[in-house]
Short mmCIF file of C-alpha atoms and ligand atoms in Angstrom, two decimals:
data_model
loop_
_atom_site.label_atom_id
_atom_site.label_comp_id
_atom_site.label_asym_id
_atom_site.label_seq_id
_atom_site.Cartn_x
_atom_site.Cartn_y
_atom_site.Cartn_z
CA MET N 1 13.85 -41.26 -108.82
CA SER N 2 15.32 -43.79 -106.72
CA ARG N 3 13.70 -44.50 -103.74
CA ARG N 4 16.79 -45.70 -101.81
CA PHE N 5 18.86 -42.89 -100.36
CA VAL N 6 20.57 -41.73 -96.98
CA ALA N 7 18.48 -40.08 -94.71
CA ALA N 8 19.46 -37.76 -91.73
CA ALA N 9 18.26 -36.41 -88.27
CA ALA N 10 20.08 -32.66 -87.54
CA GLN N 11 20.12 -33.09 -84.12
CA LEU N 12 20.65 -29.54 -82.25
CA GLY N 13 22.30 -29.38 -79.01
CA PRO N 14 21.19 -26.45 -76.84
CA ILE N 15 20.38 -23.30 -78.14
CA GLN N 16 20.34 -20.56 -75.31
CA ARG N 17 17.47 -17.44 -75.07
CA GLU N 18 20.51 -15.01 -75.88
CA ASP N 19 21.67 -16.92 -79.03
CA SER N 20 21.11 -15.08 -82.42
CA ARG N 21 19.04 -16.75 -85.55
CA ALA N 22 22.91 -16.09 -87.50
CA SER N 23 24.82 -18.18 -84.75
CA VAL N 24 22.24 -21.00 -84.83
CA VAL N 25 21.70 -21.01 -88.79
CA ALA N 26 25.40 -21.31 -88.60
CA ARG N 27 25.53 -24.34 -86.81
CA MET N 28 22.94 -26.01 -88.92
CA LEU N 29 24.83 -25.14 -92.10
CA ALA N 30 27.66 -26.83 -90.58
CA LEU N 31 25.49 -29.77 -90.38
CA VAL N 32 24.22 -29.76 -93.90
CA GLU N 33 27.94 -29.77 -94.82
CA GLN N 34 28.43 -32.81 -92.97
CA ALA N 35 25.08 -34.46 -94.70
CA ARG N 36 26.62 -33.50 -98.32
CA ARG N 37 29.45 -35.22 -97.29
CA ARG N 38 27.69 -38.46 -96.20
CA ASP N 39 25.42 -38.04 -99.35
CA VAL N 40 22.41 -37.40 -97.30
CA ARG N 41 19.18 -36.71 -99.10
CA PHE N 42 16.76 -35.82 -96.26
CA LEU N 43 17.68 -33.96 -93.16
CA VAL N 44 15.19 -33.33 -90.47
CA PHE N 45 15.94 -30.09 -87.81
CA PRO N 46 14.12 -30.49 -84.59
CA GLU N 47 11.34 -28.44 -83.58
CA LEU N 48 11.19 -24.76 -83.14
CA ALA N 49 14.96 -25.20 -84.08
CA LEU N 50 15.88 -21.52 -84.83
CA THR N 51 15.55 -20.47 -80.83
CA THR N 52 15.35 -21.82 -77.40
CA PHE N 53 12.36 -23.59 -76.52
CA PHE N 54 10.71 -20.52 -75.34
CA PRO N 55 7.22 -21.91 -73.96
CA ARG N 56 9.60 -22.72 -70.60
CA TRP N 57 9.21 -19.09 -69.88
CA TYR N 58 6.26 -17.15 -68.81
CA PHE N 59 6.35 -13.85 -70.53
CA GLU N 60 4.35 -10.89 -69.47
CA ARG N 61 5.33 -8.52 -72.41
CA GLU N 62 3.93 -9.32 -75.81
CA GLU N 63 7.03 -8.21 -77.46
CA GLU N 64 9.08 -10.45 -75.42
CA LEU N 65 7.36 -13.18 -76.96
CA ASP N 66 7.42 -12.10 -80.63
CA ALA N 67 10.76 -12.34 -80.94
CA PHE N 68 10.64 -16.06 -81.06
CA TYR N 69 8.37 -16.17 -84.15
CA GLU N 70 8.99 -16.09 -88.08
CA ARG N 71 6.37 -13.73 -89.88
CA ALA N 72 7.62 -15.34 -93.14
CA ILE N 73 9.75 -18.34 -93.97
CA PRO N 74 11.74 -18.40 -95.78
CA ASN N 75 13.37 -14.93 -94.40
CA ALA N 76 16.70 -13.08 -94.45
CA ASP N 77 17.58 -15.13 -91.35
CA VAL N 78 17.30 -18.54 -92.80
CA ALA N 79 17.94 -18.12 -96.31
CA PRO N 80 21.73 -19.03 -95.82
CA LEU N 81 20.12 -22.50 -94.88
CA PHE N 82 17.78 -22.60 -98.01
CA GLU N 83 20.64 -21.73 -100.47
CA ALA N 84 22.84 -24.34 -98.85
CA ALA N 85 20.48 -27.03 -98.81
CA LYS N 86 19.59 -26.56 -102.35
CA ALA N 87 23.44 -26.18 -103.59
CA ALA N 88 24.12 -29.72 -101.75
CA GLY N 89 20.51 -30.97 -103.71
CA ILE N 90 19.28 -31.74 -99.83
CA GLY N 91 15.62 -31.78 -98.94
CA PHE N 92 14.67 -30.76 -95.62
CA HIS N 93 12.35 -30.52 -92.44
CA LEU N 94 12.40 -27.32 -90.35
CA GLY N 95 10.67 -26.59 -87.38
CA TYR N 96 9.52 -22.68 -86.42
CA ALA N 97 7.26 -20.71 -84.51
CA GLU N 98 4.81 -19.09 -87.01
CA LEU N 99 3.17 -15.62 -86.39
CA SER N 100 0.34 -14.68 -89.02
CA GLU N 101 -1.27 -11.63 -89.06
CA THR N 102 -4.95 -12.57 -89.72
CA GLY N 103 -8.28 -10.45 -89.84
CA ALA N 104 -9.03 -11.71 -86.64
CA GLY N 105 -5.65 -10.64 -85.32
CA VAL N 106 -2.67 -12.20 -84.47
CA VAL N 107 -2.22 -15.97 -84.60
CA ARG N 108 0.48 -18.43 -83.44
CA HIS N 109 1.03 -21.76 -84.66
CA ASN N 110 4.14 -24.20 -83.73
CA THR N 111 4.77 -24.94 -87.59
CA ALA N 112 7.09 -27.09 -89.66
CA ILE N 113 7.59 -27.54 -93.37
CA LEU N 114 9.41 -29.97 -95.82
CA VAL N 115 11.29 -28.33 -98.14
CA SER N 116 12.07 -30.46 -101.60
CA PRO N 117 16.15 -30.53 -102.64
CA ASP N 118 14.96 -27.64 -105.25
CA GLY N 119 14.05 -25.23 -102.62
CA GLU N 120 10.30 -25.40 -102.87
CA ILE N 121 8.07 -25.43 -99.67
CA ALA N 122 6.82 -29.25 -100.12
CA LEU N 123 4.53 -29.47 -97.21
CA LYS N 124 3.45 -27.24 -94.19
CA TYR N 125 1.81 -28.37 -90.84
CA ARG N 126 0.94 -26.76 -87.72
CA LYS N 127 1.13 -29.01 -84.37
CA VAL N 128 -2.30 -30.38 -82.92
CA HIS N 129 -1.23 -31.72 -79.75
CA LEU N 130 -0.27 -28.87 -78.03
CA PRO N 131 0.71 -30.20 -74.56
CA GLY N 132 1.30 -28.41 -71.37
CA HIS N 133 -0.59 -25.16 -69.57
CA ARG N 134 -1.99 -21.94 -70.56
CA GLU N 135 -1.80 -20.10 -67.30
CA HIS N 136 1.48 -19.62 -65.13
CA GLU N 137 2.46 -22.31 -63.20
CA PRO N 138 5.57 -20.54 -60.80
CA GLN N 139 5.70 -23.65 -58.51
CA PHE N 140 7.17 -25.44 -61.40
CA PRO N 141 10.95 -25.17 -62.16
CA PHE N 142 10.07 -24.33 -65.62
CA GLN N 143 7.06 -24.08 -67.57
CA HIS N 144 5.51 -25.77 -70.64
CA LEU N 145 3.10 -22.91 -72.24
CA GLU N 146 2.83 -24.60 -75.58
CA LYS N 147 -1.33 -24.41 -74.85
CA ARG N 148 -0.55 -20.32 -74.29
CA TYR N 149 1.47 -19.38 -77.00
CA PHE N 150 0.15 -21.40 -79.86
CA THR N 151 -3.31 -21.95 -81.47
CA ARG N 152 -4.23 -25.77 -82.28
CA GLY N 153 -2.78 -26.46 -85.81
CA ASP N 154 -5.78 -25.92 -88.37
CA LEU N 155 -4.23 -27.76 -91.21
CA GLY N 156 -4.97 -31.29 -90.63
CA PHE N 157 -2.23 -34.36 -90.84
CA PRO N 158 -1.28 -33.45 -94.80
CA VAL N 159 1.20 -35.76 -96.54
CA ALA N 160 2.80 -34.88 -99.74
CA ASP N 161 4.70 -36.25 -102.62
CA PHE N 162 8.71 -35.81 -101.71
CA LEU N 163 11.65 -37.25 -102.82
CA GLY N 164 10.13 -40.09 -104.58
CA GLY N 165 7.48 -41.06 -101.92
CA LYS N 166 4.91 -40.23 -99.55
CA ALA N 167 5.89 -37.99 -96.58
CA GLY N 168 4.09 -36.22 -93.66
CA ILE N 169 5.10 -34.12 -90.68
CA LEU N 170 4.16 -34.52 -86.80
CA ILE N 171 5.36 -32.52 -84.43
CA CYS N 172 6.92 -33.62 -80.79
CA ASN N 173 3.88 -34.33 -78.37
CA ASP N 174 2.04 -35.57 -81.64
CA ARG N 175 4.29 -38.59 -81.81
CA ARG N 176 2.82 -39.95 -78.68
CA TRP N 177 -0.72 -40.03 -80.18
CA PRO N 178 -1.11 -43.20 -82.07
CA GLU N 179 -4.34 -41.37 -83.96
CA ALA N 180 -2.12 -39.02 -85.72
CA PHE N 181 0.17 -41.57 -86.95
CA ARG N 182 -2.65 -43.37 -88.17
CA CYS N 183 -3.90 -40.43 -90.14
CA LEU N 184 -0.73 -40.03 -91.76
CA GLY N 185 -0.83 -43.90 -92.47
CA LEU N 186 -3.95 -43.87 -93.94
CA GLN N 187 -2.71 -41.96 -96.82
CA GLY N 188 0.25 -44.00 -97.47
CA VAL N 189 2.80 -42.07 -95.56
CA GLU N 190 6.30 -43.90 -95.91
CA LEU N 191 8.52 -40.95 -94.36
CA VAL N 192 7.55 -39.32 -91.19
CA ALA N 193 9.65 -35.98 -89.91
CA ILE N 194 9.16 -35.46 -86.42
CA GLY N 195 11.29 -32.72 -84.11
CA TYR N 196 11.10 -32.72 -80.19
CA ASN N 197 11.81 -30.60 -77.41
CA THR N 198 11.41 -32.79 -74.33
CA PRO N 199 12.26 -31.89 -70.92
CA GLN N 200 13.99 -34.89 -69.27
CA HIS N 201 12.12 -33.77 -65.92
CA TYR N 202 8.33 -33.85 -65.82
CA PRO N 203 7.28 -31.74 -62.79
CA ARG N 204 4.19 -33.35 -62.46
CA ALA N 205 5.52 -36.87 -62.81
CA PRO N 206 8.86 -36.82 -61.49
CA GLU N 207 8.33 -40.53 -61.31
CA HIS N 208 8.88 -40.87 -65.13
CA ASP N 209 11.97 -38.82 -65.63
CA ARG N 210 13.82 -41.85 -66.13
CA LEU N 211 11.44 -42.81 -69.02
CA GLN N 212 11.65 -40.15 -71.16
CA ASP N 213 13.80 -41.82 -73.56
CA PHE N 214 12.27 -45.09 -73.45
CA HIS N 215 8.71 -43.30 -73.93
CA ASN N 216 10.46 -41.41 -77.18
CA HIS N 217 12.01 -44.36 -78.85
CA LEU N 218 8.56 -46.47 -77.98
CA SER N 219 6.30 -43.57 -79.44
CA LEU N 220 8.40 -43.36 -82.74
CA GLN N 221 9.01 -46.84 -83.13
CA ALA N 222 5.54 -48.24 -82.61
CA GLY N 223 4.61 -44.97 -85.14
CA ALA N 224 6.78 -46.42 -87.70
CA TYR N 225 5.92 -49.87 -87.36
CA GLN N 226 2.31 -49.83 -86.72
CA ASN N 227 1.57 -47.59 -90.44
CA GLY N 228 4.95 -49.31 -92.19
CA THR N 229 6.79 -46.41 -92.78
CA TYR N 230 10.22 -44.71 -91.96
CA VAL N 231 10.26 -42.03 -89.40
CA ILE N 232 13.22 -39.72 -88.35
CA GLY N 233 13.12 -38.01 -85.23
CA ALA N 234 15.50 -35.05 -84.35
CA ALA N 235 15.57 -34.03 -80.95
CA LYS N 236 17.05 -30.25 -79.46
CA ALA N 237 18.86 -31.90 -76.68
CA GLY N 238 21.12 -30.73 -73.69
CA LEU N 239 20.84 -28.08 -71.10
CA GLU N 240 19.06 -25.40 -72.38
CA GLY N 241 17.91 -22.37 -70.34
CA GLY N 242 18.27 -24.41 -67.29
CA CYS N 243 16.32 -27.16 -68.50
CA GLU N 244 17.94 -30.65 -69.83
CA LEU N 245 16.42 -31.85 -73.19
CA ILE N 246 16.51 -35.37 -74.36
CA GLY N 247 18.27 -36.47 -77.08
CA GLY N 248 18.19 -40.05 -78.75
CA SER N 249 17.51 -38.52 -82.20
CA CYS N 250 16.79 -41.62 -84.71
CA VAL N 251 16.02 -43.13 -88.17
CA VAL N 252 13.26 -46.00 -87.45
CA ALA N 253 13.09 -48.51 -90.44
CA PRO N 254 9.01 -49.50 -91.48
CA THR N 255 9.38 -52.67 -88.96
CA GLY N 256 10.27 -50.34 -85.76
CA GLU N 257 13.85 -51.06 -86.07
CA LEU N 258 16.41 -48.34 -85.02
CA LEU N 259 18.42 -47.91 -87.82
CA ALA N 260 20.48 -45.21 -86.10
CA VAL N 261 20.75 -43.21 -83.24
CA ALA N 262 22.34 -40.33 -81.61
CA ALA N 263 25.03 -40.50 -79.20
CA THR N 264 25.55 -36.79 -77.62
CA ARG N 265 23.08 -34.83 -76.88
CA GLY N 266 24.76 -31.96 -79.00
CA ASP N 267 24.70 -30.85 -82.61
CA GLU N 268 25.10 -34.41 -84.52
CA LEU N 269 24.10 -35.70 -87.64
CA VAL N 270 22.34 -39.34 -87.49
CA ALA N 271 22.45 -41.00 -91.32
CA ALA N 272 20.89 -44.03 -92.28
CA GLU N 273 20.21 -45.53 -95.45
CA ILE N 274 16.52 -46.15 -96.20
CA ASP N 275 14.85 -47.69 -99.03
CA LEU N 276 11.26 -46.61 -99.25
CA ASP N 277 9.98 -49.57 -101.15
CA ARG N 278 10.51 -51.41 -97.78
CA CYS N 279 7.41 -49.78 -96.62
CA ALA N 280 5.56 -52.33 -98.19
CA GLU N 281 6.82 -55.40 -95.84
CA ILE N 282 4.52 -53.88 -93.48
CA LYS N 283 2.10 -52.59 -95.85
CA ALA N 284 0.83 -55.52 -97.59
CA ASN N 285 1.26 -57.60 -94.25
CA ILE N 286 0.52 -57.71 -90.74
CA PHE N 287 -0.82 -54.14 -91.29
CA ASN N 288 -2.36 -54.47 -94.36
CA PHE N 289 -5.38 -51.88 -94.08
CA LYS N 290 -7.53 -52.59 -96.74
CA LEU N 291 -7.89 -55.99 -95.65
CA HIS N 292 -7.55 -56.07 -91.89
CA ARG N 293 -8.88 -52.88 -90.45
CA GLN N 294 -12.38 -52.66 -89.10
CA PRO N 295 -13.18 -48.85 -89.32
CA GLN N 296 -17.13 -49.92 -88.30
CA GLU N 297 -16.10 -50.60 -85.15
CA TYR N 298 -13.87 -47.61 -84.29
CA GLY N 299 -17.01 -44.82 -83.95
CA ARG N 300 -15.72 -44.00 -80.23
CA LEU N 301 -12.16 -42.82 -81.31
CA VAL N 302 -14.10 -39.84 -82.97
CA GLU N 303 -16.23 -39.19 -80.33
CA GLY N 304 -15.12 -37.43 -77.99
CA THR N 305 -11.63 -36.82 -76.15
CA GLY N 306 -12.38 -39.73 -73.78
CA GLN N 307 -12.12 -39.92 -69.64
N1 CDT D 1 7.72 -30.14 -77.03
C1 CDT D 1 6.87 -30.96 -76.79
O1 CDT D 1 5.72 -31.15 -77.46
N2 CDT D 1 7.00 -31.32 -75.91
C2 CDT D 1 6.25 -32.36 -74.85
C3 CDT D 1 6.67 -32.23 -73.52
C4 CDT D 1 5.63 -33.01 -72.56
S1 CDT D 1 5.74 -32.59 -71.12
C5 CDT D 1 4.81 -31.32 -70.87
C6 CDT D 1 6.38 -34.16 -75.52
O2 CDT D 1 5.53 -34.77 -75.34
O3 CDT D 1 7.65 -34.52 -75.57
#
């Protein structure tokens, strides 16, 4: 299998609270069709791609919350996406809210999967770094209740053989944590898919609002370079539920260079040709882990959260 192919972020513009799954999937199908025409083999949809970014609201009633979660994937709503991607020979990444019934009750995760071009789920990841807060904070213009609505991921940071290389997933806030990227890098990852919903306005430190796009690319590019991997970042962007989300979806090379960047905050295909063999330029040289890492000095990294 050739390790050189076109990969793309499938950026989604805003999804409003009243938008149906069917209307979102229709928009995704339009992006799959664009991707097919551009010979894309790997397509990355955003975090929680099937609904609006619901943690911005405080819900008192469980039923209201449940409406945003998937009890199984694939399901009838997303079946057309799985079928279209398979017909086009495209592998894809999909982020969604996952609801599992366990012996201990309902468990909710912020989850993403890689689906291979033959329609099989090749990798599943549950978000580890859940940002925001647990309690209602009505003094802010919108909420970020991921700590309330999700349980921390319990699958670690897995990688899978995918499209002739090693692929992994991080979800939104994970991209800001070098430890998360390194856990993938240590397994030889060559392609990392990352969906995100990042508000332009950060109510706790509004002086950083102007830096949101910069911090996004800084994190994605550093993660790529320091681990010698391609990174594809896919935003849900634009004015959603009264909250502006950044765009900036991109394809990043293992050198940390941006190969393609979104020009809008709407539905947009952001594509670039990638060659997984190029990861070795970094992995065999400046970040040759075997030669240069000093793990005996890194114990503090796993001793606690830090100050
Ligand atoms: N979805 C997500 O993880 N968003 C966060 C916002 C942080 S502000 C509470 C991010 O890191 O982009």
